[in-house]
XYZ file of C-alpha atoms in Angstrom:
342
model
C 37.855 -99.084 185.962
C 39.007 -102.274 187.807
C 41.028 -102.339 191.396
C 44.079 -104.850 192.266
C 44.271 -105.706 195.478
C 48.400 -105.227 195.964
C 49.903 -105.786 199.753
C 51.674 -102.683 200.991
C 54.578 -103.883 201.238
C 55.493 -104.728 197.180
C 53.284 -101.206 196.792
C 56.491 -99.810 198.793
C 58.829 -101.436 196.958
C 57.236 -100.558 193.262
C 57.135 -97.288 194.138
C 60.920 -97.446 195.157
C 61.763 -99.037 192.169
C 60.226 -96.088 189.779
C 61.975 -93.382 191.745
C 65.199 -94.910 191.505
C 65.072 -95.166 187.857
C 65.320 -91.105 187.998
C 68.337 -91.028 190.084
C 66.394 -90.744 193.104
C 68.525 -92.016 196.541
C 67.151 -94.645 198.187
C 66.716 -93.414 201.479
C 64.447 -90.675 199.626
C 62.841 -93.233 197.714
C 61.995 -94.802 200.396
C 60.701 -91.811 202.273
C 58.125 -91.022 199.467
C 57.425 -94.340 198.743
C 56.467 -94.479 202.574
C 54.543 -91.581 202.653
C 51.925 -92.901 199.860
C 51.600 -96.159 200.863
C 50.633 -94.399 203.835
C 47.965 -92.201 202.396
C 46.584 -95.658 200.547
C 46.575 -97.546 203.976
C 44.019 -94.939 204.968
C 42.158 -95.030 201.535
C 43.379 -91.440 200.829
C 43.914 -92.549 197.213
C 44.050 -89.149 196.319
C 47.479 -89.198 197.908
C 48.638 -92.590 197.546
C 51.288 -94.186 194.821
C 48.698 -92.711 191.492
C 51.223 -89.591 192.615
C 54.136 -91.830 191.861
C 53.897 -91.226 187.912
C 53.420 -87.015 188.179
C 56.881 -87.459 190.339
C 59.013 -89.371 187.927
C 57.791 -87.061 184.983
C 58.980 -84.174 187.161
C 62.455 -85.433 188.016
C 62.661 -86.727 184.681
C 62.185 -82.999 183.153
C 63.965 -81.156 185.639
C 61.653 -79.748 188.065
C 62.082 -81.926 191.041
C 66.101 -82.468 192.522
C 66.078 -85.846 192.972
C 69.646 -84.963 195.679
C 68.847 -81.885 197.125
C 70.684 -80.188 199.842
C 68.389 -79.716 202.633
C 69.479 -77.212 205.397
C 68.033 -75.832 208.657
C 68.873 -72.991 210.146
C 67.760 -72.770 214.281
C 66.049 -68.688 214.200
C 65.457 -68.729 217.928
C 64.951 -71.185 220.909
C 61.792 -72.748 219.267
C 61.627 -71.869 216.089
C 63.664 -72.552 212.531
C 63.861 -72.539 208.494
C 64.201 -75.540 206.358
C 65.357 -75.175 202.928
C 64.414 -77.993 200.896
C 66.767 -77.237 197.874
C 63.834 -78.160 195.927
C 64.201 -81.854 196.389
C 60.394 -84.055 197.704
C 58.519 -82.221 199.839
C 57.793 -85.798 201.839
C 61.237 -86.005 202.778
C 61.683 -82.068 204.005
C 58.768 -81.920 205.755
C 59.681 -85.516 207.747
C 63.294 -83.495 208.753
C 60.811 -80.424 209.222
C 58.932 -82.333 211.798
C 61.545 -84.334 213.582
C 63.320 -80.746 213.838
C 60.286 -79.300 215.040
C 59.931 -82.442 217.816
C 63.455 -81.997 219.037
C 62.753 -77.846 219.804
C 59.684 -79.073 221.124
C 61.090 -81.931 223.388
C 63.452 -78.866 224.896
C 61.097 -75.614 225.149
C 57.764 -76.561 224.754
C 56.775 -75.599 221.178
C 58.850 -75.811 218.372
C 57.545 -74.075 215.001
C 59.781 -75.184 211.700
C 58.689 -73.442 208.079
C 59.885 -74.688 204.601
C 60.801 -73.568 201.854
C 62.118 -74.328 198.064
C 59.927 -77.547 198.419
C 57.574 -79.329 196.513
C 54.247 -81.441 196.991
C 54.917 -83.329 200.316
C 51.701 -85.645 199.675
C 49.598 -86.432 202.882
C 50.043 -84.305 206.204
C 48.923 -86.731 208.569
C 52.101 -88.777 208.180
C 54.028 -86.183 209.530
C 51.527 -85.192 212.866
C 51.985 -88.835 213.669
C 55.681 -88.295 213.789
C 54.583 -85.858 216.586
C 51.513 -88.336 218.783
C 54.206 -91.306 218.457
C 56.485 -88.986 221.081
C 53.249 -88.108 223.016
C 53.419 -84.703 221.230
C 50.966 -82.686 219.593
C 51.677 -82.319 215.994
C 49.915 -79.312 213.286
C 51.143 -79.424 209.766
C 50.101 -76.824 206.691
C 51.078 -76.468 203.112
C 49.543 -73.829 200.399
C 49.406 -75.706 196.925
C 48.461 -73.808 193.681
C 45.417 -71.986 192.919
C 42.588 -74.855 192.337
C 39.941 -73.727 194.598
C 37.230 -70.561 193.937
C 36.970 -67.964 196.561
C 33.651 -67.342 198.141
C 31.842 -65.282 195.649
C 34.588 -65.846 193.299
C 34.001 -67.391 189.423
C 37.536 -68.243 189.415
C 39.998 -70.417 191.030
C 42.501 -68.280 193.483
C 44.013 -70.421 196.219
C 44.982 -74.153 196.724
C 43.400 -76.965 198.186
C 45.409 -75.596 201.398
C 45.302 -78.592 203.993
C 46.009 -78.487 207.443
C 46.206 -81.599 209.690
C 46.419 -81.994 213.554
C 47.456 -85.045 215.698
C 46.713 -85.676 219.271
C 48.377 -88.252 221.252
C 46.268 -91.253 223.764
C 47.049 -93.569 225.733
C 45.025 -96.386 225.334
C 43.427 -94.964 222.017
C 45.224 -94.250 218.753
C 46.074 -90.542 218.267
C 43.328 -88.489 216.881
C 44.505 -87.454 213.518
C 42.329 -84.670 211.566
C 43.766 -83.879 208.343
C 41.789 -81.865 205.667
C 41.756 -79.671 202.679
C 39.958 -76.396 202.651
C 38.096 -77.281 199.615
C 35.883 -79.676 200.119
C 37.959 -82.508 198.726
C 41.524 -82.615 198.106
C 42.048 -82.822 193.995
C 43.726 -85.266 193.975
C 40.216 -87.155 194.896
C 39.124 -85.971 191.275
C 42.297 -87.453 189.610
C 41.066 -90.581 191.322
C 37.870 -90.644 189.988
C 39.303 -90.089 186.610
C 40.877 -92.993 186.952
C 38.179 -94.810 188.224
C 35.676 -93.386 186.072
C 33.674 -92.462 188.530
C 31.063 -89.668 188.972
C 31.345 -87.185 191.793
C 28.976 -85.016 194.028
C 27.755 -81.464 192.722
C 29.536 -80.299 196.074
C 32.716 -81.248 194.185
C 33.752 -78.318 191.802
C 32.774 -76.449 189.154
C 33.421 -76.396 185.283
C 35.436 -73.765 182.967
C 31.925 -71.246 183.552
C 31.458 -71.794 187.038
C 28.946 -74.909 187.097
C 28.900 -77.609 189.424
C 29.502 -80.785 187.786
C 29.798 -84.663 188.376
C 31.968 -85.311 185.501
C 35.396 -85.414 187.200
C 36.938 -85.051 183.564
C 35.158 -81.655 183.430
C 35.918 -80.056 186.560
C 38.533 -77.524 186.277
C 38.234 -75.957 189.695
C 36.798 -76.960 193.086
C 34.567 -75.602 196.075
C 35.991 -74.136 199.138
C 34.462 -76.397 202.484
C 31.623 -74.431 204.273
C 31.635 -71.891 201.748
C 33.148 -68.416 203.544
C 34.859 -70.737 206.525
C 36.814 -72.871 203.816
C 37.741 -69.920 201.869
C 39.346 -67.947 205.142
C 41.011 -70.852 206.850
C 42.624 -71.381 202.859
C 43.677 -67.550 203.513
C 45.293 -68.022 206.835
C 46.989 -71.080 205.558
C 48.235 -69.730 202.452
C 49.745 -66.717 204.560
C 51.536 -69.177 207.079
C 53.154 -71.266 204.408
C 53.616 -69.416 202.093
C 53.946 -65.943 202.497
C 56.006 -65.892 206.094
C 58.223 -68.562 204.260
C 59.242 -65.909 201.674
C 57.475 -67.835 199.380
C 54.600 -67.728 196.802
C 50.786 -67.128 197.085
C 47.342 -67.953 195.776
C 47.480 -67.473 191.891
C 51.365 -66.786 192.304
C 52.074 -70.354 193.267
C 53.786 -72.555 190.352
C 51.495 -75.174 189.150
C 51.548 -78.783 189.906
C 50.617 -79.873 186.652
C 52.180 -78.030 183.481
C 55.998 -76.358 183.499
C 57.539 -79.811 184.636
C 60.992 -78.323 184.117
C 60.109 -75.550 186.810
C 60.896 -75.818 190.412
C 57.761 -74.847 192.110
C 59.516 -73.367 195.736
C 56.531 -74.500 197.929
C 56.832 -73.652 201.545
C 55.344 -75.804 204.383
C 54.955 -75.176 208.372
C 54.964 -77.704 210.949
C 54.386 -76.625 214.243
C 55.043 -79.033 217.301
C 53.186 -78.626 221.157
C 54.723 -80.231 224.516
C 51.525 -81.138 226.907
C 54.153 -81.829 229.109
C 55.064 -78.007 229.636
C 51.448 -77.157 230.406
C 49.641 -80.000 232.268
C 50.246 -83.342 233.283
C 51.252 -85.635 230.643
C 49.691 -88.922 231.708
C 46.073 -86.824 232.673
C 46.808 -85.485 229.368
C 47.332 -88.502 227.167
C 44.077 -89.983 229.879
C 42.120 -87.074 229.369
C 42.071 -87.742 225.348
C 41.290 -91.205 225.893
C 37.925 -90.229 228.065
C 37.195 -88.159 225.851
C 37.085 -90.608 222.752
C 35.453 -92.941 225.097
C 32.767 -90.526 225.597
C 32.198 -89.674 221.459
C 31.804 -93.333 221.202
C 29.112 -93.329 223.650
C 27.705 -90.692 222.350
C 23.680 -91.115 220.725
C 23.531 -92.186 217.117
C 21.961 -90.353 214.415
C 19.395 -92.565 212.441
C 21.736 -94.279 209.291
C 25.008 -94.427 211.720
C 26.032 -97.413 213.645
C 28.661 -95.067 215.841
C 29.898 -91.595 216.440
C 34.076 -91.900 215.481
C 36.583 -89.357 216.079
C 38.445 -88.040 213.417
C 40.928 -90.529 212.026
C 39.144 -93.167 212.920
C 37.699 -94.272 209.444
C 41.337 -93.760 208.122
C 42.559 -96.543 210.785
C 39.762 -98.701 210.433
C 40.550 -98.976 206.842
C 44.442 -99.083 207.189
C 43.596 -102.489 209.970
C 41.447 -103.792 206.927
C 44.083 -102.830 204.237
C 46.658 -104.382 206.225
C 45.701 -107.383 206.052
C 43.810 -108.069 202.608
C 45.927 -106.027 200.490
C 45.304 -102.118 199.198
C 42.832 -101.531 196.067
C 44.996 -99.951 193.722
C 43.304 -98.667 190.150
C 44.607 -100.741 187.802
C 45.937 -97.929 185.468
C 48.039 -97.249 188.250
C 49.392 -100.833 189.299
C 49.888 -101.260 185.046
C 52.051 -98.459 185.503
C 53.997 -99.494 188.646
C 55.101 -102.677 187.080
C 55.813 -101.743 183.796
C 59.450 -102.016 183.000
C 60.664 -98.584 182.151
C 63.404 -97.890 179.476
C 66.772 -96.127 180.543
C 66.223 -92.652 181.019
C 69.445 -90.868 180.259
């Protein structure tokens, strides 16, 4: 399927436009409509403003609160609660984070769970919250189940990402941010829309066959086999079940009951270098230390060793500038007019 080229800025304000037509605020339209934009700036597609469609059909039915009341509740000197009220999980997990910042600004570490939210799209927006105040920034979110256990014929837990963020000084912050499958599915959506085929690595069918055809997958792969499958574990235990919330097969689905609330919990978690070393040999140290992974000996095929992030920012400089390649199901969709929805 073709790709429009469509500068970020009108991707923004499409996206904007869609929310608001389901009673969405503003400022929260524009929180979510930054948030994907983002993910496209960085080619994360998977994340990007496709999502904007699955959102408006969930307000629309009733299982998204387009005004929610979001609260948080200090439990100790670096630690608190945010509940979402059930509203976008972008825009709790932004105040999750920039609650998180402030405990960590005062006593080092600040650690903020979630809960009553919903799918809060790409978790490397919010550890750059963290790196642009020279902080350290760790983010986590259990989804529903999507993803076979190791040995397992079924699917159990989510996709599960986690994402860290470390500040530089000269450099850009290091940003890893990853599923514990090996791809988010949300990469599988894409290729549907695309039309794409996908690597055997992928997922697996209805009888527990790898398969290319991304229309046929109905569950995916945990990364590394046994590694992907326990870090999915410890994730799914940290943000879901300390948050009071769901777990594994227990979690409401993303797709199907769009009149449900799905109560997803997050955790953001927020370090100080400041409280343990020296800042500036901190935010130096980094920077040597990318220095040194660039100098680092090049496998035959590879022009240069990257840290991680790196391919995300060289294709947000690149996006920047000539426009992101949207699917043009998608864009169709963006700029249709919509009727009333009452």
């Amino acid at each position: 399927m073709p790709e429009v080229l469509v500068p970020h800025e009108e991707l923004k304000s499409l996206v904007v436009k869609k929310l608001q037509q389901v009673n969405v605020p503003l400022e929260h339209a524009e929180i979510v409509a930054d948030v994907l934009v983002h993910a496209d700036l960085r080619g994360v597609h998977s994340h990007g403003v496709l999502r904007t469609e699955h959102y408006v059909k969930r307000v629309a039915e009733g299982g998204l609160n387009p005004s929610p009341s979001i609260r948080f509740e200090q439990t100790g000197p670096a630690s608190g609660i945010v509940d979402g009220d059930n509203g976008f999980g972008h825009v709790i997990a932004k105040e999750a984070m920039q609650h998180a910042i402030h405990l960590a600004q005062e006593n080092a570490i600040g650690f903020v769970g979630v809960r009553n939210s919903s799918h809060c799209g790409a978790l490397s927006y919010f550890v750059k919250q963290a790196t642009d105040q020279n902080l350290i920034g760790i983010a986590m979110t259990h989804t529903d189940k999507s993803v076979v256990p190791f040995g397992g014929a079924k699917p159990f837990f989510g996709t599960n990402p986690i994402a860290f963020g470390f500040p530089a000084k000269r450099h850009r912050p290091v940003i890893l941010d990853m599923a514990t499958s090996e791809v988010a599915f949300g990469k599988v959506l894409q290729a549907r829309e695309t039309e794409t085929q996908v690597p055997m690595t992928w997922g697996v069918d209805q009888d527990g066959n790898p398969s290319q055809n991304p229309f046929q997958i109905a569950a995916l792969l945990p990364a590394g086999g046994p590694k992907g499958y326990g870090l999915a574990l410890a994730i799914d235990v940290l943000s879901g079940i300390l948050m009071g919330a769901s777990y594994g097969p227990h979690v409401a689905p993303m797709y199907g009951d769009y009149d449900k609330m799905r109560h997803l919990g997050h955790c953001v978690c927020v370090i100080n270098p400041a409280f343990f070393t020296s800042l500036s040999q901190f935010l130096e140290d980094i920077d040597q230390m990318i220095a040194e992974i660039h100098e680092h000996p090049v496998a035959p095929g590879f022009d240069r060793v990257l840290v991680q992030g790196e391919p995300e920012q060289i294709k947000e400089d690149r996006y920047l500038k000539s426009g992101i390649p949207i699917a043009t199901s998608v864009y169709a969709y963006l700029t249709r007019t919509a009727h009333a929805i009452h």
